[in-house]
Amino acid sequence: MNLDTLGQTLDCGQCFRWERLPDGSWRGAAGACGAHLTKENLKRVLEDPFWADYFDMARDYDAIREHFAALHPVLKEAAGYAPDLRILNQNPWEALCSFILSQCNNIKRIKGLVSRLCGAYGEPCGAFHSFPGPESLARLDEQDLRALGCGYRAGYLLAAARHTAEGKLDFDRLRSLPLDEARQKLTELPGVGPKVADCALLYGLHRLEAFPTDVWMKRAMKVLFPGWKPKDFGKYAGIAQQYIFHYSRNHPELF
DNA sequence: GCCCAGGGTGTTT
DNA sequence: AAACACCATGGG
């Protein structure tokens, strides 16, 4: 991984708090931690326990890509297109909020929304703001969130905050549930359907078998993997999904 | 001004 | 089960 290939991970639609600066460095945050990744400090930052976990450094992605290469020729192509792509270990609450806001929205705008959310209700930590905790959002009015541009998703975000603050949604409990049951608990929230639930599971709880299926993935599956289902990709289906999503978005001429 | 964006919900065929 | 309208907002 270097500054140029970091985009495969930080700009592939799984997170919304990183930006690349003109000098090629990356500035961003995760949960309550911020970082500025430069050519000089990248290696050292990735040795820090928090960031090593965030970037899933302990996992052997080379082996997983080889496994995928044997599974399907197009998957081999997609994985080879972004060999430094990794599934981040994001804060589950932040991931759930991000993807509640993602529905019927574009990535640019999602980034702006998340940024304004942090600026308005997160804790200031030096040069950046933390992502606001569920308790901070739970005491807001729906109008407060609409004022940030959340639109009709404001009520969904507020409901998720109140459920979580009241303990009705417990991410640590979701970790130990079978995937179907964890998905079921998440979709009980208003405005959370199968796609947003799978995003929270994959990006927030690192459930690598979760397979978020948005409009891009529906097209990609129909054209590139006709007849295939998420389970056909195995226990790392979510990683396969990310290779395919990223590859598809960068090859719109295929569709 | 129009179209679309990492969807979900409720209603109608 | 599949098709549809509706939900707000702003970037391209």
mmCIF file of C-alpha atoms (C1' of nucleotides) in Angstrom:
data_model
loop_
_atom_site.group_PDB
_atom_site.id
_atom_site.type_symbol
_atom_site.label_atom_id
_atom_site.label_comp_id
_atom_site.label_asym_id
_atom_site.label_seq_id
_atom_site.Cartn_x
_atom_site.Cartn_y
_atom_site.Cartn_z
ATOM 1 C CA MET A 1 0.000 0.000 0.000
ATOM 2 C CA ASN A 2 1.213 3.448 -0.850
ATOM 3 C CA LEU A 3 -0.376 6.878 -1.217
ATOM 4 C CA ASP A 4 -1.460 6.175 -4.777
ATOM 5 C CA THR A 5 -3.137 2.831 -4.098
ATOM 6 C CA LEU A 6 -4.780 3.958 -0.855
ATOM 7 C CA GLY A 7 -7.607 5.275 -2.991
ATOM 8 C CA GLN A 8 -8.584 1.689 -3.788
ATOM 9 C CA THR A 9 -9.595 1.422 -0.136
ATOM 10 C CA LEU A 10 -10.400 4.995 0.914
ATOM 11 C CA ASP A 11 -12.248 6.033 -2.248
ATOM 12 C CA CYS A 12 -14.199 2.889 -3.112
ATOM 13 C CA GLY A 13 -17.522 3.801 -1.509
ATOM 14 C CA GLN A 14 -17.118 2.073 1.853
ATOM 15 C CA CYS A 15 -16.188 5.167 3.893
ATOM 16 C CA PHE A 16 -16.967 8.863 3.588
ATOM 17 C CA ARG A 17 -14.501 10.791 5.736
ATOM 18 C CA TRP A 18 -11.295 10.774 3.684
ATOM 19 C CA GLU A 19 -10.057 13.191 1.077
ATOM 20 C CA ARG A 20 -6.942 13.302 -1.023
ATOM 21 C CA LEU A 21 -5.009 16.560 -0.844
ATOM 22 C CA PRO A 22 -3.295 18.113 -3.864
ATOM 23 C CA ASP A 23 0.099 16.868 -2.656
ATOM 24 C CA GLY A 24 -1.166 13.269 -2.790
ATOM 25 C CA SER A 25 -1.526 12.770 0.965
ATOM 26 C CA TRP A 26 -4.764 11.638 2.617
ATOM 27 C CA ARG A 27 -6.596 13.394 5.424
ATOM 28 C CA GLY A 28 -9.457 11.783 7.228
ATOM 29 C CA ALA A 29 -10.949 10.289 10.347
ATOM 30 C CA ALA A 30 -12.542 7.175 11.738
ATOM 31 C CA GLY A 31 -14.808 7.284 14.760
ATOM 32 C CA ALA A 32 -12.974 9.571 17.178
ATOM 33 C CA CYS A 33 -9.524 9.407 15.560
ATOM 34 C CA GLY A 34 -8.145 11.592 12.811
ATOM 35 C CA ALA A 35 -5.045 11.147 10.690
ATOM 36 C CA HIS A 36 -3.028 12.737 7.927
ATOM 37 C CA LEU A 37 -1.353 10.024 5.857
ATOM 38 C CA THR A 38 1.791 11.162 4.070
ATOM 39 C CA LYS A 39 4.564 9.434 2.194
ATOM 40 C CA GLU A 40 6.751 9.968 5.246
ATOM 41 C CA ASN A 41 4.455 8.633 7.960
ATOM 42 C CA LEU A 42 2.246 6.033 6.225
ATOM 43 C CA LYS A 43 4.249 2.988 7.240
ATOM 44 C CA ARG A 44 4.478 4.148 10.836
ATOM 45 C CA VAL A 45 0.773 4.964 11.082
ATOM 46 C CA LEU A 46 -0.136 1.508 9.785
ATOM 47 C CA GLU A 47 1.835 0.004 12.672
ATOM 48 C CA ASP A 48 -0.319 1.801 15.207
ATOM 49 C CA PRO A 49 -2.762 -0.713 16.706
ATOM 50 C CA PHE A 50 -5.866 1.372 16.008
ATOM 51 C CA TRP A 51 -5.035 2.046 12.382
ATOM 52 C CA ALA A 52 -3.708 -1.459 11.786
ATOM 53 C CA ASP A 53 -7.084 -2.768 12.889
ATOM 54 C CA TYR A 54 -8.936 -0.121 10.857
ATOM 55 C CA PHE A 55 -7.079 -1.115 7.689
ATOM 56 C CA ASP A 56 -7.417 -4.860 8.471
ATOM 57 C CA MET A 57 -3.654 -5.264 8.219
ATOM 58 C CA ALA A 58 -3.601 -8.715 9.812
ATOM 59 C CA ARG A 59 -5.566 -10.313 6.983
ATOM 60 C CA ASP A 60 -3.881 -11.980 4.011
ATOM 61 C CA TYR A 61 -5.613 -10.346 1.053
ATOM 62 C CA ASP A 62 -3.153 -11.896 -1.405
ATOM 63 C CA ALA A 63 -4.428 -15.342 -0.436
ATOM 64 C CA ILE A 64 -8.052 -14.198 -0.676
ATOM 65 C CA ARG A 65 -7.481 -12.789 -4.164
ATOM 66 C CA GLU A 66 -5.865 -16.030 -5.258
ATOM 67 C CA HIS A 67 -8.883 -17.881 -3.937
ATOM 68 C CA PHE A 68 -11.152 -15.531 -5.905
ATOM 69 C CA ALA A 69 -9.046 -15.887 -9.051
ATOM 70 C CA ALA A 70 -9.768 -19.606 -9.061
ATOM 71 C CA LEU A 71 -13.487 -19.009 -8.534
ATOM 72 C CA HIS A 72 -14.399 -16.974 -11.625
ATOM 73 C CA PRO A 73 -12.401 -15.276 -14.410
ATOM 74 C CA VAL A 74 -14.247 -11.957 -14.077
ATOM 75 C CA LEU A 75 -13.701 -11.975 -10.323
ATOM 76 C CA LYS A 76 -10.012 -12.541 -11.015
ATOM 77 C CA GLU A 77 -10.072 -9.494 -13.301
ATOM 78 C CA ALA A 78 -11.952 -7.338 -10.750
ATOM 79 C CA ALA A 79 -9.672 -8.319 -7.863
ATOM 80 C CA GLY A 80 -6.589 -7.753 -9.983
ATOM 81 C CA TYR A 81 -7.848 -4.298 -10.860
ATOM 82 C CA ALA A 82 -7.533 -3.120 -7.241
ATOM 83 C CA PRO A 83 -5.070 -5.428 -5.457
ATOM 84 C CA ASP A 84 -4.616 -3.025 -2.536
ATOM 85 C CA LEU A 85 -8.315 -2.760 -1.755
ATOM 86 C CA ARG A 86 -9.156 -3.755 1.814
ATOM 87 C CA ILE A 87 -12.373 -3.846 3.839
ATOM 88 C CA LEU A 88 -12.037 -1.302 6.633
ATOM 89 C CA ASN A 89 -12.929 -1.953 10.247
ATOM 90 C CA GLN A 90 -15.175 1.043 10.775
ATOM 91 C CA ASN A 91 -17.089 2.030 13.878
ATOM 92 C CA PRO A 92 -20.441 0.235 13.516
ATOM 93 C CA TRP A 93 -22.542 3.180 14.627
ATOM 94 C CA GLU A 94 -20.786 5.484 12.164
ATOM 95 C CA ALA A 95 -21.147 2.912 9.382
ATOM 96 C CA LEU A 96 -24.861 2.482 10.052
ATOM 97 C CA CYS A 97 -25.430 6.249 9.988
ATOM 98 C CA SER A 98 -23.343 6.721 6.860
ATOM 99 C CA PHE A 99 -25.330 4.168 4.917
ATOM 100 C CA ILE A 100 -28.695 5.343 6.230
ATOM 101 C CA LEU A 101 -27.699 8.672 4.702
ATOM 102 C CA SER A 102 -26.495 6.965 1.513
ATOM 103 C CA GLN A 103 -29.880 5.893 0.238
ATOM 104 C CA CYS A 104 -30.872 7.595 -2.994
ATOM 105 C CA ASN A 105 -27.851 9.872 -2.608
ATOM 106 C CA ASN A 106 -24.463 10.228 -4.280
ATOM 107 C CA ILE A 107 -21.076 9.678 -2.675
ATOM 108 C CA LYS A 108 -20.036 13.317 -2.961
ATOM 109 C CA ARG A 109 -23.128 14.435 -1.117
ATOM 110 C CA ILE A 110 -22.877 11.691 1.490
ATOM 111 C CA LYS A 111 -19.378 12.928 2.324
ATOM 112 C CA GLY A 112 -20.686 16.454 2.764
ATOM 113 C CA LEU A 113 -23.515 15.294 5.006
ATOM 114 C CA VAL A 114 -21.224 13.218 7.236
ATOM 115 C CA SER A 115 -18.780 16.109 7.425
ATOM 116 C CA ARG A 116 -21.494 18.563 8.485
ATOM 117 C CA LEU A 117 -22.835 16.039 10.995
ATOM 118 C CA CYS A 118 -19.404 15.769 12.615
ATOM 119 C CA GLY A 119 -18.817 19.504 12.512
ATOM 120 C CA ALA A 120 -22.147 20.306 14.120
ATOM 121 C CA TYR A 121 -22.496 17.545 16.716
ATOM 122 C CA GLY A 122 -19.154 15.740 17.024
ATOM 123 C CA GLU A 123 -16.553 16.455 19.679
ATOM 124 C CA PRO A 124 -13.725 18.718 18.565
ATOM 125 C CA CYS A 125 -10.436 16.776 18.676
ATOM 126 C CA GLY A 126 -7.629 18.996 17.513
ATOM 127 C CA ALA A 127 -7.961 19.706 13.810
ATOM 128 C CA PHE A 128 -11.019 17.480 13.280
ATOM 129 C CA HIS A 129 -14.302 16.423 14.835
ATOM 130 C CA SER A 130 -15.347 12.976 16.027
ATOM 131 C CA PHE A 131 -18.399 11.285 14.621
ATOM 132 C CA PRO A 132 -21.269 12.166 16.996
ATOM 133 C CA GLY A 133 -22.305 9.321 19.275
ATOM 134 C CA PRO A 134 -25.886 8.029 19.366
ATOM 135 C CA GLU A 135 -26.602 9.923 22.593
ATOM 136 C CA SER A 136 -25.616 13.211 20.943
ATOM 137 C CA LEU A 137 -27.974 12.673 18.017
ATOM 138 C CA ALA A 138 -30.778 11.154 20.106
ATOM 139 C CA ARG A 139 -31.502 14.437 21.847
ATOM 140 C CA LEU A 140 -31.815 16.391 18.616
ATOM 141 C CA ASP A 141 -34.970 17.375 16.797
ATOM 142 C CA GLU A 142 -35.647 16.023 13.317
ATOM 143 C CA GLN A 143 -35.495 19.613 12.039
ATOM 144 C CA ASP A 144 -31.922 19.926 13.291
ATOM 145 C CA LEU A 145 -30.891 17.098 10.982
ATOM 146 C CA ARG A 146 -32.954 18.363 8.059
ATOM 147 C CA ALA A 147 -31.136 21.683 8.422
ATOM 148 C CA LEU A 148 -27.895 19.842 7.611
ATOM 149 C CA GLY A 149 -29.424 18.535 4.390
ATOM 150 C CA CYS A 150 -30.405 15.051 5.501
ATOM 151 C CA GLY A 151 -33.829 15.400 3.914
ATOM 152 C CA TYR A 152 -36.290 12.584 4.555
ATOM 153 C CA ARG A 153 -33.454 10.490 6.003
ATOM 154 C CA ALA A 154 -33.407 12.725 9.118
ATOM 155 C CA GLY A 155 -36.164 10.709 10.787
ATOM 156 C CA TYR A 156 -34.370 7.448 10.018
ATOM 157 C CA LEU A 157 -31.131 8.726 11.551
ATOM 158 C CA LEU A 158 -32.916 9.978 14.642
ATOM 159 C CA ALA A 159 -34.724 6.679 15.144
ATOM 160 C CA ALA A 160 -31.458 4.767 14.853
ATOM 161 C CA ALA A 161 -29.846 7.128 17.393
ATOM 162 C CA ARG A 162 -32.668 6.708 19.883
ATOM 163 C CA HIS A 163 -32.811 2.927 19.512
ATOM 164 C CA THR A 164 -29.060 2.710 20.085
ATOM 165 C CA ALA A 165 -28.981 5.202 22.959
ATOM 166 C CA GLU A 166 -31.792 3.293 24.680
ATOM 167 C CA GLY A 167 -29.942 0.014 24.274
ATOM 168 C CA LYS A 168 -32.548 -1.507 21.936
ATOM 169 C CA LEU A 169 -29.836 -1.838 19.308
ATOM 170 C CA ASP A 170 -26.566 -3.261 20.660
ATOM 171 C CA PHE A 171 -23.758 -3.664 18.133
ATOM 172 C CA ASP A 172 -21.658 -5.864 20.408
ATOM 173 C CA ARG A 173 -24.593 -8.243 20.634
ATOM 174 C CA LEU A 174 -24.956 -8.225 16.843
ATOM 175 C CA ARG A 175 -21.360 -9.419 16.525
ATOM 176 C CA SER A 176 -22.179 -12.807 18.028
ATOM 177 C CA LEU A 177 -25.444 -13.418 16.137
ATOM 178 C CA PRO A 178 -25.733 -15.463 12.957
ATOM 179 C CA LEU A 179 -25.730 -13.195 9.922
ATOM 180 C CA ASP A 180 -29.433 -13.601 9.161
ATOM 181 C CA GLU A 181 -30.426 -12.748 12.718
ATOM 182 C CA ALA A 182 -28.113 -9.732 12.866
ATOM 183 C CA ARG A 183 -29.571 -8.525 9.552
ATOM 184 C CA GLN A 184 -33.069 -9.053 10.931
ATOM 185 C CA LYS A 185 -32.330 -6.890 13.999
ATOM 186 C CA LEU A 186 -30.960 -4.079 11.836
ATOM 187 C CA THR A 187 -33.877 -4.083 9.382
ATOM 188 C CA GLU A 188 -36.274 -3.588 12.294
ATOM 189 C CA LEU A 189 -35.108 0.031 12.221
ATOM 190 C CA PRO A 190 -37.172 2.345 10.016
ATOM 191 C CA GLY A 191 -35.322 3.246 6.835
ATOM 192 C CA VAL A 192 -32.956 0.291 7.148
ATOM 193 C CA GLY A 193 -33.528 -2.377 4.503
ATOM 194 C CA PRO A 194 -31.375 -5.289 3.373
ATOM 195 C CA LYS A 195 -28.820 -3.150 1.543
ATOM 196 C CA VAL A 196 -28.122 -0.687 4.368
ATOM 197 C CA ALA A 197 -28.125 -3.550 6.883
ATOM 198 C CA ASP A 198 -25.502 -5.431 4.886
ATOM 199 C CA CYS A 199 -23.368 -2.289 4.668
ATOM 200 C CA ALA A 200 -23.481 -1.897 8.451
ATOM 201 C CA LEU A 201 -22.613 -5.579 8.846
ATOM 202 C CA LEU A 202 -19.748 -5.578 6.354
ATOM 203 C CA TYR A 203 -18.145 -2.185 6.970
ATOM 204 C CA GLY A 204 -19.099 -1.681 10.636
ATOM 205 C CA LEU A 205 -19.047 -5.171 12.108
ATOM 206 C CA HIS A 206 -16.606 -6.687 9.611
ATOM 207 C CA ARG A 207 -18.979 -9.527 8.756
ATOM 208 C CA LEU A 208 -17.164 -10.459 5.574
ATOM 209 C CA GLU A 209 -19.936 -12.754 4.315
ATOM 210 C CA ALA A 210 -22.378 -9.811 4.070
ATOM 211 C CA PHE A 211 -22.995 -8.793 0.455
ATOM 212 C CA PRO A 212 -24.510 -5.302 -0.015
ATOM 213 C CA THR A 213 -26.452 -5.218 -3.267
ATOM 214 C CA ASP A 214 -27.138 -1.728 -4.609
ATOM 215 C CA VAL A 215 -28.069 -0.626 -8.138
ATOM 216 C CA TRP A 216 -24.484 -1.029 -9.347
ATOM 217 C CA MET A 217 -24.188 -4.531 -7.953
ATOM 218 C CA LYS A 218 -27.536 -5.531 -9.425
ATOM 219 C CA ARG A 219 -26.315 -4.456 -12.861
ATOM 220 C CA ALA A 220 -22.911 -6.079 -12.357
ATOM 221 C CA MET A 221 -24.411 -9.383 -11.234
ATOM 222 C CA LYS A 222 -26.794 -9.481 -14.173
ATOM 223 C CA VAL A 223 -24.118 -8.717 -16.761
ATOM 224 C CA LEU A 224 -20.934 -10.221 -15.294
ATOM 225 C CA PHE A 225 -22.168 -13.068 -13.054
ATOM 226 C CA PRO A 226 -25.492 -14.278 -14.483
ATOM 227 C CA GLY A 227 -27.091 -16.892 -12.259
ATOM 228 C CA TRP A 228 -24.702 -16.274 -9.370
ATOM 229 C CA LYS A 229 -25.888 -15.540 -5.853
ATOM 230 C CA PRO A 230 -24.013 -13.910 -2.947
ATOM 231 C CA LYS A 231 -23.457 -17.244 -1.229
ATOM 232 C CA ASP A 232 -21.681 -18.570 -4.331
ATOM 233 C CA PHE A 233 -18.772 -16.248 -3.466
ATOM 234 C CA GLY A 234 -18.173 -18.016 -0.149
ATOM 235 C CA LYS A 235 -17.359 -16.697 3.314
ATOM 236 C CA TYR A 236 -15.530 -13.670 1.911
ATOM 237 C CA ALA A 237 -18.435 -12.699 -0.321
ATOM 238 C CA GLY A 238 -18.355 -9.152 1.020
ATOM 239 C CA ILE A 239 -14.780 -8.678 -0.164
ATOM 240 C CA ALA A 240 -15.704 -10.055 -3.583
ATOM 241 C CA GLN A 241 -18.598 -7.619 -3.606
ATOM 242 C CA GLN A 242 -16.204 -4.712 -2.979
ATOM 243 C CA TYR A 243 -13.850 -5.743 -5.797
ATOM 244 C CA ILE A 244 -16.825 -6.040 -8.156
ATOM 245 C CA PHE A 245 -18.401 -2.767 -7.032
ATOM 246 C CA HIS A 246 -15.175 -0.824 -7.432
ATOM 247 C CA TYR A 247 -14.384 -2.464 -10.781
ATOM 248 C CA SER A 248 -17.885 -1.782 -12.113
ATOM 249 C CA ARG A 249 -17.890 1.848 -11.092
ATOM 250 C CA ASN A 250 -14.603 2.357 -12.904
ATOM 251 C CA HIS A 251 -15.802 0.531 -16.033
ATOM 252 C CA PRO A 252 -19.227 2.063 -16.734
ATOM 253 C CA GLU A 253 -18.831 1.186 -20.407
ATOM 254 C CA LEU A 254 -19.517 -2.444 -19.476
ATOM 255 C CA PHE A 255 -23.165 -1.611 -18.769
ATOM 256 C "C1'" DG B 1 -34.263 22.786 -15.875
ATOM 257 C "C1'" DC B 2 -33.503 17.955 -15.866
ATOM 258 C "C1'" DC B 3 -31.519 13.763 -14.248
ATOM 259 C "C1'" DC B 4 -29.654 10.869 -11.029
ATOM 260 C "C1'" DA B 5 -27.603 9.276 -6.780
ATOM 261 C "C1'" DG B 6 -24.151 2.553 -2.929
ATOM 262 C "C1'" DG B 7 -32.829 2.581 -0.996
ATOM 263 C "C1'" DG B 8 -36.884 2.001 1.821
ATOM 264 C "C1'" DT B 9 -41.811 2.022 2.478
ATOM 265 C "C1'" DG B 10 -46.425 1.691 1.412
ATOM 266 C "C1'" DT B 11 -49.775 0.882 -2.310
ATOM 267 C "C1'" DT B 12 -51.405 -1.028 -6.470
ATOM 268 C "C1'" DT B 13 -51.543 -4.542 -10.119
ATOM 269 C "C1'" DA C 1 -44.109 -11.138 -6.812
ATOM 270 C "C1'" DA C 2 -43.446 -7.288 -9.435
ATOM 271 C "C1'" DA C 3 -44.308 -2.548 -10.644
ATOM 272 C "C1'" DC C 4 -45.110 1.935 -8.957
ATOM 273 C "C1'" DA C 5 -45.160 6.657 -6.423
ATOM 274 C "C1'" DC C 6 -43.131 8.976 -3.008
ATOM 275 C "C1'" DC C 7 -39.720 10.460 0.026
ATOM 276 C "C1'" DA C 8 -35.526 15.760 0.085
ATOM 277 C "C1'" DT C 9 -31.403 17.473 -1.667
ATOM 278 C "C1'" DG C 10 -27.807 19.191 -4.564
ATOM 279 C "C1'" DG C 11 -24.057 17.911 -7.902
ATOM 280 C "C1'" DG C 12 -23.313 17.362 -12.794
#
